[in-house]
């Protein structure tokens, strides 16, 4: 910003920018020479006076009237004192255009001669050209929104960028200077009433007239008029950059502003731009290193997957999922932020935490991670080796293998390594870990081969190694935890009747679905057989679509159904799996409302359909049975929808 002030001094004292430097000679020239002192202090005084006036009075005509009065008063004094204009030009009070004032506006085109172009000069000035190009690209996204805020108006930044591109292309074709939005000048133009098309048109006409008649009229403009105008703009710019922003920006941004200002003043524009980029990168690293790269950390029992399971399986999963630890990461992971992640994971695997709560799966959710640099990718290699030593499975989710994050992790051979899994969504990752816990218990009991014992949705992973989960339940706290939790939950259902009588259907399915919510009295439920229809559907069969009228509820005897919930925002679409021993479509059936999801069979399934007509018949013919059945269905639905809402909320 000081550069702008120094430019005002050079204009007022009629010296070139190259002659102005911070030296004792310049100090003597400015302050010890009375003539030069008067040349720049008088415009500065006029600029300060205008700012004092506009601080108290805010009429938009004050500014133009002030600069109209200055030359009028100047020439009144000149003519009253009988001063010579040529002498005033030589003394620096009026612009001296010399011979250039008589040259036509197209004169400079005659200087173009490709035969004498020095291409080495283009090469030597390449850094300056790139700096100007960078600044010219950067200033519209910065100045245009800032101008919109100052003017309290809406501005289309994209339209401004396109306009700048076309105008600069045209400027390059005709060989003139590029277009540049000077924030202070534009703001001043709008504040004095130039916010209309007529004002812009008049400005363009005046500029065209000045272009045609040449620069001759400039020879009669007092220097102090231009000097005071530039001083006003410079004071506004410094005030806005240093004073107005002192409480708007952070301390690091304020230091960056001051350092760029000093660097540009002491050296030049290009050095200032490069120095500003370096300082911004430095503060970016410092500030982002202080941000929390771990958005949340909790155990798996607090974020179960959106899979409807029998209540006893769900109770088992809720208990053993405490061995699953979830870390949800955010931001850009680089050497400044990955350290916190690595230290947190080490603390989970060492010391008191591991002794009190050993983990089986570590789920890293990277859905909110913007990117991963090489140092972070290598840190994941160290994490994977540490987890492998503890026989902990690393589960990534929130990205796909072909994404930039996936490619970064694949480049260091983390993805595809032993004990590393990848899922595109958090729900799929949690569903897979839950299936692993279930299969571990069933395999330990040697009963997984039963057709009705365990059917899981999603990825089946038939070749996954479960030996570290099953193994001997005696020597490992993690395995003992699985055994104890299974004995308290699933075993009470499975082991009590290892060979269910298929002829007693649908009572077996009803018992599996509702036994944890109340007593299933075979005598009371015996008449329900007449109201249920047993149907078989192949894989991929669509039972109903979202918005269809309800035709009843379905109790799943075997197989897997998948529900897809579609919302106005396609990004918010959600899927829910339903396994054997659960109910589908119960809320829309009991409320006689349209379906809120599309349901299809993920695997071949056997279902018991309870149509709306049969529900009404049951209420009239068997009111007590209807009351108990509907109460059990509502209890199960309440728990299912609580978990569904929790799964949807966990995606946020």
Tab-separated table of C-alpha atoms in Angstrom, residues 120-512:
chain	number	residue	atom	x	y	z
A	120	UNK	CA	15.851	-11.898	-25.563
A	121	UNK	CA	14.108	-9.044	-23.770
A	122	UNK	CA	10.909	-11.077	-23.740
A	123	UNK	CA	12.816	-13.967	-22.163
A	124	UNK	CA	14.497	-11.779	-19.551
A	125	UNK	CA	11.174	-10.238	-18.521
A	126	UNK	CA	9.378	-13.588	-18.370
A	127	UNK	CA	9.168	-13.624	-14.515
A	128	UNK	CA	7.560	-10.199	-14.584
A	129	UNK	CA	5.122	-11.311	-17.270
A	130	UNK	CA	4.094	-14.376	-15.284
A	131	UNK	CA	3.691	-12.274	-12.135
A	132	UNK	CA	1.492	-9.800	-13.989
A	133	UNK	CA	-0.491	-12.642	-15.545
A	134	UNK	CA	-0.992	-14.246	-12.139
A	135	UNK	CA	-2.051	-10.945	-10.611
A	136	UNK	CA	-4.365	-10.178	-13.540
A	137	UNK	CA	-6.069	-13.557	-13.105
A	138	UNK	CA	-6.258	-13.195	-9.343
A	139	UNK	CA	-7.600	-9.676	-8.999
A	140	UNK	CA	-11.174	-10.191	-10.364
A	141	UNK	CA	-12.090	-12.958	-7.838
A	142	UNK	CA	-10.700	-10.721	-5.077
A	143	UNK	CA	-11.769	-7.234	-6.116
A	144	UNK	CA	-15.185	-8.017	-7.588
A	145	UNK	CA	-16.673	-9.663	-4.446
A	146	UNK	CA	-15.061	-6.985	-2.252
A	147	UNK	CA	-16.595	-4.294	-4.470
A	148	UNK	CA	-19.996	-5.992	-4.230
A	149	UNK	CA	-19.776	-5.953	-0.426
A	150	UNK	CA	-18.725	-2.290	-0.330
A	151	UNK	CA	-21.515	-1.268	-2.722
A	152	UNK	CA	-24.092	-3.553	-1.083
A	153	UNK	CA	-25.045	-5.001	-4.452
A	154	UNK	CA	-25.053	-8.377	-6.172
A	155	UNK	CA	-22.287	-8.997	-8.713
A	156	UNK	CA	-21.856	-12.033	-10.959
A	157	UNK	CA	-18.168	-12.904	-10.519
A	158	UNK	CA	-18.240	-15.405	-13.381
A	159	UNK	CA	-19.625	-12.750	-15.736
A	160	UNK	CA	-16.911	-10.315	-14.634
A	161	UNK	CA	-14.213	-12.924	-15.282
A	162	UNK	CA	-15.560	-13.544	-18.780
A	163	UNK	CA	-15.694	-9.787	-19.461
A	164	UNK	CA	-12.099	-9.391	-18.262
A	165	UNK	CA	-11.026	-12.253	-20.503
A	166	UNK	CA	-12.620	-10.792	-23.633
A	167	UNK	CA	-11.392	-7.257	-22.903
A	168	UNK	CA	-7.814	-8.435	-22.302
A	169	UNK	CA	-7.911	-10.541	-25.469
A	170	UNK	CA	-9.058	-7.492	-27.415
A	171	UNK	CA	-6.404	-5.337	-25.712
A	172	UNK	CA	-3.718	-7.803	-26.760
A	173	UNK	CA	-4.951	-7.843	-30.361
A	174	UNK	CA	-4.884	-4.040	-30.703
A	175	UNK	CA	-1.646	-3.646	-28.734
A	176	UNK	CA	-2.737	-1.704	-25.664
A	177	UNK	CA	-2.572	-2.134	-21.902
A	178	UNK	CA	-4.630	-4.922	-20.273
A	179	UNK	CA	-7.880	-4.326	-18.451
A	180	UNK	CA	-7.561	-4.044	-14.682
A	181	UNK	CA	-10.282	-3.399	-12.119
A	182	UNK	CA	-8.865	-0.766	-9.766
A	183	UNK	CA	-10.917	-1.291	-6.647
A	184	UNK	CA	-10.570	2.189	-5.122
A	185	UNK	CA	-11.176	4.030	-8.403
A	186	UNK	CA	-14.229	1.913	-9.183
A	187	UNK	CA	-15.622	2.362	-5.699
A	188	UNK	CA	-15.099	6.119	-5.977
A	189	UNK	CA	-16.835	6.190	-9.379
A	190	UNK	CA	-19.898	4.399	-7.953
A	191	UNK	CA	-20.053	6.545	-4.825
A	192	UNK	CA	-20.189	9.773	-6.806
A	193	UNK	CA	-23.213	8.505	-8.745
A	194	UNK	CA	-21.578	6.471	-11.491
A	195	UNK	CA	-23.556	3.305	-10.904
A	196	UNK	CA	-25.785	3.720	-13.965
A	197	UNK	CA	-25.342	2.775	-17.602
A	198	UNK	CA	-25.559	6.439	-18.602
A	199	UNK	CA	-22.582	7.279	-16.391
A	200	UNK	CA	-20.568	4.435	-17.910
A	201	UNK	CA	-21.540	5.552	-21.402
A	202	UNK	CA	-20.533	9.159	-20.696
A	203	UNK	CA	-17.195	7.985	-19.283
A	204	UNK	CA	-16.556	5.950	-22.422
A	205	UNK	CA	-17.464	8.912	-24.650
A	206	UNK	CA	-15.169	11.254	-22.702
A	207	UNK	CA	-12.345	8.743	-22.943
A	208	UNK	CA	-12.893	8.379	-26.708
A	209	UNK	CA	-12.892	12.157	-27.190
A	210	UNK	CA	-9.661	12.475	-25.216
A	211	UNK	CA	-8.178	9.684	-27.339
A	212	UNK	CA	-9.034	11.497	-30.577
A	213	UNK	CA	-7.995	15.031	-29.609
A	214	UNK	CA	-4.826	13.799	-27.946
A	215	UNK	CA	-3.163	14.706	-24.668
A	216	UNK	CA	-2.994	18.467	-25.340
A	217	UNK	CA	-5.630	19.442	-22.713
A	218	UNK	CA	-3.595	17.689	-20.031
A	219	UNK	CA	-0.982	20.446	-20.380
A	220	UNK	CA	-3.408	22.849	-18.643
A	221	UNK	CA	-4.327	20.613	-15.695
A	222	UNK	CA	-2.661	21.656	-12.417
A	223	UNK	CA	-0.469	18.917	-10.962
A	224	UNK	CA	-1.928	19.442	-7.513
A	225	UNK	CA	-5.369	18.407	-8.834
A	226	UNK	CA	-4.076	15.017	-9.966
A	227	UNK	CA	-1.742	14.807	-6.981
A	228	UNK	CA	-4.510	15.418	-4.464
A	229	UNK	CA	-6.828	12.990	-6.291
A	230	UNK	CA	-4.195	10.254	-6.194
A	231	UNK	CA	-3.445	11.059	-2.558
A	232	UNK	CA	-7.145	10.617	-1.752
A	233	UNK	CA	-7.191	7.242	-3.459
A	234	UNK	CA	-3.941	6.242	-1.765
A	235	UNK	CA	-5.213	7.260	1.668
A	236	UNK	CA	-8.417	5.274	1.080
A	237	UNK	CA	-6.443	2.244	-0.044
A	238	UNK	CA	-4.076	2.314	2.933
A	239	UNK	CA	-6.962	2.945	5.322
A	240	UNK	CA	-8.959	0.046	3.963
A	241	UNK	CA	-5.990	-2.346	3.863
A	242	UNK	CA	-4.410	-1.528	7.221
A	243	UNK	CA	-6.931	0.213	9.435
A	244	UNK	CA	-10.291	-1.221	8.406
A	245	UNK	CA	-8.947	-4.783	8.276
A	246	UNK	CA	-7.240	-4.744	11.658
A	247	UNK	CA	-10.217	-6.511	13.264
A	248	UNK	CA	-11.564	-8.278	10.170
A	249	UNK	CA	-8.672	-10.607	9.414
A	250	UNK	CA	-6.621	-12.945	11.541
A	251	UNK	CA	-3.220	-11.977	12.849
A	252	UNK	CA	-1.502	-14.153	10.253
A	253	UNK	CA	-3.415	-12.508	7.390
A	254	UNK	CA	-2.625	-9.069	8.787
A	255	UNK	CA	1.076	-9.935	8.992
A	256	UNK	CA	0.876	-11.160	5.397
A	257	UNK	CA	-0.656	-7.859	4.255
A	258	UNK	CA	2.033	-5.793	5.986
A	259	UNK	CA	4.900	-8.019	4.804
A	260	UNK	CA	3.737	-7.864	1.170
A	261	UNK	CA	3.380	-4.087	1.450
A	262	UNK	CA	6.886	-3.679	2.857
A	263	UNK	CA	8.394	-6.122	0.358
A	264	UNK	CA	6.840	-4.384	-2.648
A	265	UNK	CA	7.971	-1.017	-1.310
A	266	UNK	CA	11.532	-2.069	-0.567
A	267	UNK	CA	12.052	-4.106	-3.753
A	268	UNK	CA	9.489	-4.324	-6.544
A	269	UNK	CA	6.119	-5.686	-7.508
A	270	UNK	CA	7.264	-9.119	-8.705
A	271	UNK	CA	9.313	-9.794	-5.591
A	272	UNK	CA	6.340	-8.700	-3.484
A	273	UNK	CA	3.986	-11.112	-5.280
A	274	UNK	CA	6.409	-14.033	-4.933
A	275	UNK	CA	7.075	-13.197	-1.299
A	276	UNK	CA	3.328	-12.989	-0.668
A	277	UNK	CA	2.813	-16.463	-2.158
A	278	UNK	CA	5.557	-17.884	0.069
A	279	UNK	CA	4.139	-16.212	3.187
A	280	UNK	CA	0.623	-17.434	2.361
A	281	UNK	CA	1.898	-21.000	1.916
A	282	UNK	CA	3.728	-20.769	5.239
A	283	UNK	CA	0.672	-19.551	7.121
A	284	UNK	CA	-1.497	-22.122	5.305
A	285	UNK	CA	0.686	-24.887	6.710
A	286	UNK	CA	0.692	-23.323	10.183
A	287	UNK	CA	-3.069	-22.725	10.309
A	288	UNK	CA	-4.085	-26.090	8.851
A	289	UNK	CA	-1.712	-27.885	11.194
A	290	UNK	CA	-3.689	-26.428	14.075
A	291	UNK	CA	-7.034	-27.680	12.698
A	292	UNK	CA	-8.501	-30.917	14.025
A	293	UNK	CA	-7.986	-33.565	11.362
A	294	UNK	CA	-10.093	-36.008	13.418
A	295	UNK	CA	-13.716	-34.909	13.171
A	296	UNK	CA	-15.049	-37.623	15.471
A	297	UNK	CA	-13.968	-40.818	17.207
A	298	UNK	CA	-16.301	-43.424	18.684
A	299	UNK	CA	-16.914	-47.144	18.875
A	300	UNK	CA	-19.021	-49.164	16.460
A	301	UNK	CA	-21.929	-49.640	18.844
A	302	UNK	CA	-22.735	-45.933	18.428
A	303	UNK	CA	-22.933	-46.108	14.627
A	304	UNK	CA	-24.473	-49.382	13.550
A	305	UNK	CA	-25.174	-50.035	9.897
A	306	UNK	CA	-28.568	-49.603	8.254
A	307	UNK	CA	-29.337	-53.335	8.229
A	308	UNK	CA	-32.514	-54.707	9.771
A	309	UNK	CA	-31.535	-57.785	11.714
A	310	UNK	CA	-33.294	-60.018	14.224
A	311	UNK	CA	-33.255	-58.412	17.624
A	312	UNK	CA	-30.922	-61.008	19.206
A	313	UNK	CA	-28.370	-60.606	16.396
A	314	UNK	CA	-28.642	-56.861	16.801
A	315	UNK	CA	-28.033	-57.152	20.552
A	316	UNK	CA	-24.949	-59.292	19.858
A	317	UNK	CA	-23.615	-56.779	17.311
A	318	UNK	CA	-24.214	-53.834	19.628
A	319	UNK	CA	-22.142	-55.615	22.280
A	320	UNK	CA	-19.209	-56.795	20.150
A	321	UNK	CA	-19.057	-53.647	17.991
A	322	UNK	CA	-17.285	-52.011	20.915
A	323	UNK	CA	-14.251	-53.718	19.387
A	324	UNK	CA	-14.703	-51.493	16.320
A	325	UNK	CA	-13.220	-48.008	16.563
A	326	UNK	CA	-14.285	-45.356	14.045
A	327	UNK	CA	-12.145	-42.351	13.158
A	328	UNK	CA	-13.822	-39.798	10.883
A	329	UNK	CA	-11.184	-37.565	9.308
A	330	UNK	CA	-11.559	-34.182	7.649
A	331	UNK	CA	-9.637	-31.487	5.794
A	332	UNK	CA	-6.486	-31.938	3.757
A	333	UNK	CA	-4.140	-34.550	5.168
A	334	UNK	CA	-0.488	-33.554	4.904
A	335	UNK	CA	2.585	-33.736	7.109
A	336	UNK	CA	1.164	-31.080	9.425
A	337	UNK	CA	-2.138	-32.890	10.145
A	338	UNK	CA	-1.446	-36.603	9.714
A	339	UNK	CA	0.750	-36.568	12.836
A	340	UNK	CA	-2.306	-36.189	15.057
A	341	UNK	CA	-4.031	-39.106	13.326
A	342	UNK	CA	-0.994	-41.344	13.689
A	343	UNK	CA	-0.494	-40.469	17.355
A	344	UNK	CA	-4.186	-41.102	18.103
A	345	UNK	CA	-4.075	-44.546	16.482
A	346	UNK	CA	-0.900	-45.418	18.387
A	347	UNK	CA	-2.620	-44.478	21.629
A	348	UNK	CA	-5.461	-46.903	20.766
A	349	UNK	CA	-3.018	-49.775	20.345
A	350	UNK	CA	-0.784	-49.120	23.302
A	351	UNK	CA	-1.085	-48.629	27.018
A	352	UNK	CA	-4.247	-48.575	29.127
A	353	UNK	CA	-6.700	-48.129	26.254
A	354	UNK	CA	-5.662	-51.399	24.589
A	355	UNK	CA	-5.728	-53.233	27.916
A	356	UNK	CA	-9.242	-52.030	28.739
A	357	UNK	CA	-10.756	-52.045	25.251
A	358	UNK	CA	-8.829	-53.971	22.577
A	359	UNK	CA	-10.044	-53.330	19.041
A	360	UNK	CA	-10.665	-55.693	16.140
A	361	UNK	CA	-11.498	-53.248	13.337
A	362	UNK	CA	-10.280	-49.689	12.800
A	363	UNK	CA	-12.622	-47.844	10.414
A	364	UNK	CA	-11.159	-44.690	8.844
A	365	UNK	CA	-13.842	-42.562	7.176
A	366	UNK	CA	-12.230	-40.239	4.598
A	367	UNK	CA	-15.444	-38.931	3.034
A	368	UNK	CA	-14.724	-35.398	4.329
A	369	UNK	CA	-11.016	-35.473	3.412
A	370	UNK	CA	-10.108	-33.117	0.568
A	371	UNK	CA	-6.825	-34.796	-0.338
A	372	UNK	CA	-3.832	-36.813	0.807
A	373	UNK	CA	-0.221	-35.894	0.071
A	374	UNK	CA	2.722	-38.290	-0.133
A	375	UNK	CA	3.769	-37.806	3.489
A	376	UNK	CA	0.268	-38.724	4.674
A	377	UNK	CA	0.130	-41.747	2.381
A	378	UNK	CA	3.432	-42.969	3.829
A	379	UNK	CA	2.041	-42.401	7.318
A	380	UNK	CA	-0.813	-44.783	6.455
A	381	UNK	CA	1.831	-47.383	5.563
A	382	UNK	CA	3.251	-47.099	9.088
A	383	UNK	CA	-0.274	-47.270	10.529
A	384	UNK	CA	-1.089	-50.382	8.498
A	385	UNK	CA	2.066	-52.151	9.703
A	386	UNK	CA	1.302	-51.215	13.285
A	387	UNK	CA	-2.254	-52.569	12.986
A	388	UNK	CA	-1.083	-55.760	11.309
A	389	UNK	CA	1.257	-56.425	14.234
A	390	UNK	CA	-1.772	-56.188	16.546
A	391	UNK	CA	-3.962	-58.249	14.160
A	392	UNK	CA	-6.355	-55.336	13.682
A	393	UNK	CA	-8.117	-54.983	10.338
A	394	UNK	CA	-7.865	-51.527	8.742
A	395	UNK	CA	-11.091	-50.527	6.980
A	396	UNK	CA	-11.065	-47.470	4.700
A	397	UNK	CA	-14.321	-45.899	3.527
A	398	UNK	CA	-15.594	-42.705	1.941
A	399	UNK	CA	-13.720	-42.941	-1.383
A	400	UNK	CA	-13.157	-45.276	-4.310
A	401	UNK	CA	-9.933	-46.800	-5.548
A	402	UNK	CA	-9.817	-44.602	-8.680
A	403	UNK	CA	-10.226	-41.336	-6.774
A	404	UNK	CA	-7.204	-39.071	-6.075
A	405	UNK	CA	-7.134	-40.345	-2.474
A	406	UNK	CA	-7.351	-43.944	-3.663
A	407	UNK	CA	-4.526	-43.428	-6.157
A	408	UNK	CA	-2.344	-41.825	-3.473
A	409	UNK	CA	-2.846	-44.776	-1.111
A	410	UNK	CA	-2.449	-47.271	-3.928
A	411	UNK	CA	0.877	-45.684	-4.915
A	412	UNK	CA	2.341	-46.666	-1.533
A	413	UNK	CA	0.681	-50.110	-1.710
A	414	UNK	CA	-1.624	-49.615	1.264
A	415	UNK	CA	-4.752	-50.544	-0.660
A	416	UNK	CA	-4.725	-54.225	-1.420
A	417	UNK	CA	-2.387	-55.050	1.429
A	418	UNK	CA	-3.200	-57.863	3.823
A	419	UNK	CA	-5.632	-56.741	6.508
A	420	UNK	CA	-6.829	-53.641	4.584
A	421	UNK	CA	-10.370	-53.263	3.231
A	422	UNK	CA	-11.990	-50.467	1.212
A	423	UNK	CA	-15.664	-49.465	0.946
A	424	UNK	CA	-17.209	-46.527	-0.849
A	425	UNK	CA	-19.584	-45.610	1.991
A	426	UNK	CA	-19.423	-45.631	5.754
A	427	UNK	CA	-22.600	-47.703	6.003
A	428	UNK	CA	-21.114	-50.434	3.783
A	429	UNK	CA	-17.983	-50.549	5.937
A	430	UNK	CA	-19.963	-50.917	9.172
A	431	UNK	CA	-22.210	-53.530	7.567
A	432	UNK	CA	-19.150	-55.572	6.587
A	433	UNK	CA	-17.669	-55.473	10.097
A	434	UNK	CA	-20.995	-56.547	11.590
A	435	UNK	CA	-21.207	-59.454	9.154
A	436	UNK	CA	-17.687	-60.445	10.165
A	437	UNK	CA	-18.658	-60.541	13.838
A	438	UNK	CA	-21.728	-62.650	13.064
A	439	UNK	CA	-19.836	-65.122	10.899
A	440	UNK	CA	-17.110	-65.397	13.505
A	441	UNK	CA	-19.581	-66.544	16.155
A	442	UNK	CA	-21.493	-68.891	13.845
A	443	UNK	CA	-18.283	-70.487	12.581
A	444	UNK	CA	-17.088	-70.919	16.138
A	445	UNK	CA	-20.280	-72.890	16.811
A	446	UNK	CA	-19.874	-74.908	13.575
A	447	UNK	CA	-23.436	-74.076	12.490
A	448	UNK	CA	-23.014	-71.477	9.763
A	449	UNK	CA	-23.831	-74.011	7.078
A	450	UNK	CA	-27.446	-74.009	8.166
A	451	UNK	CA	-29.624	-72.323	5.561
A	452	UNK	CA	-31.521	-70.333	8.122
A	453	UNK	CA	-28.771	-69.598	10.627
A	454	UNK	CA	-26.977	-66.733	8.939
A	455	UNK	CA	-27.654	-64.837	5.746
A	456	UNK	CA	-25.880	-61.487	5.400
A	457	UNK	CA	-26.346	-58.663	2.891
A	458	UNK	CA	-23.720	-56.828	0.893
A	459	UNK	CA	-20.246	-58.147	0.159
A	460	UNK	CA	-20.051	-61.846	1.055
A	461	UNK	CA	-16.243	-62.267	1.298
A	462	UNK	CA	-16.357	-66.032	1.139
A	463	UNK	CA	-12.570	-66.269	1.182
A	464	UNK	CA	-11.915	-63.884	4.089
A	465	UNK	CA	-9.702	-65.212	6.860
A	466	UNK	CA	-11.633	-65.325	10.122
A	467	UNK	CA	-9.090	-67.357	12.056
A	468	UNK	CA	-7.991	-64.360	14.086
A	469	UNK	CA	-11.637	-63.746	15.014
A	470	UNK	CA	-12.600	-67.359	15.712
A	471	UNK	CA	-9.513	-69.197	16.928
A	472	UNK	CA	-9.403	-70.160	20.565
A	473	UNK	CA	-11.835	-68.199	22.697
A	474	UNK	CA	-9.729	-68.842	25.782
A	475	UNK	CA	-6.479	-67.021	25.229
A	476	UNK	CA	-7.703	-63.772	23.641
A	477	UNK	CA	-9.817	-61.099	25.367
A	478	UNK	CA	-11.285	-60.114	21.997
A	479	UNK	CA	-12.368	-63.677	21.192
A	480	UNK	CA	-13.683	-64.229	24.695
A	481	UNK	CA	-15.768	-61.100	24.310
A	482	UNK	CA	-17.310	-62.475	21.094
A	483	UNK	CA	-18.092	-65.797	22.754
A	484	UNK	CA	-19.657	-64.271	25.854
A	485	UNK	CA	-21.756	-61.800	23.867
A	486	UNK	CA	-22.960	-64.571	21.522
A	487	UNK	CA	-23.830	-66.879	24.397
A	488	UNK	CA	-25.974	-64.152	25.995
A	489	UNK	CA	-27.802	-63.239	22.772
A	490	UNK	CA	-27.806	-65.378	19.616
A	491	UNK	CA	-27.280	-68.674	21.448
A	492	UNK	CA	-30.567	-68.311	23.303
A	493	UNK	CA	-32.365	-68.538	19.958
A	494	UNK	CA	-30.155	-70.678	17.741
A	495	UNK	CA	-28.972	-73.305	20.207
A	496	UNK	CA	-32.379	-73.754	21.814
A	497	UNK	CA	-33.709	-75.093	18.504
A	498	UNK	CA	-30.768	-76.073	16.255
A	499	UNK	CA	-33.021	-77.927	13.807
A	500	UNK	CA	-36.208	-75.887	13.405
A	501	UNK	CA	-39.314	-77.646	12.167
A	502	UNK	CA	-40.161	-76.145	8.812
A	503	UNK	CA	-43.714	-77.435	9.136
A	504	UNK	CA	-44.271	-75.033	12.034
A	505	UNK	CA	-43.901	-72.010	9.782
A	506	UNK	CA	-44.788	-69.177	9.956
A	507	UNK	CA	-44.519	-69.542	13.740
A	508	UNK	CA	-40.728	-70.007	13.557
A	509	UNK	CA	-40.321	-66.795	11.547
A	510	UNK	CA	-42.669	-64.878	13.854
A	511	UNK	CA	-40.751	-66.100	16.892
A	512	UNK	CA	-37.441	-65.069	15.330
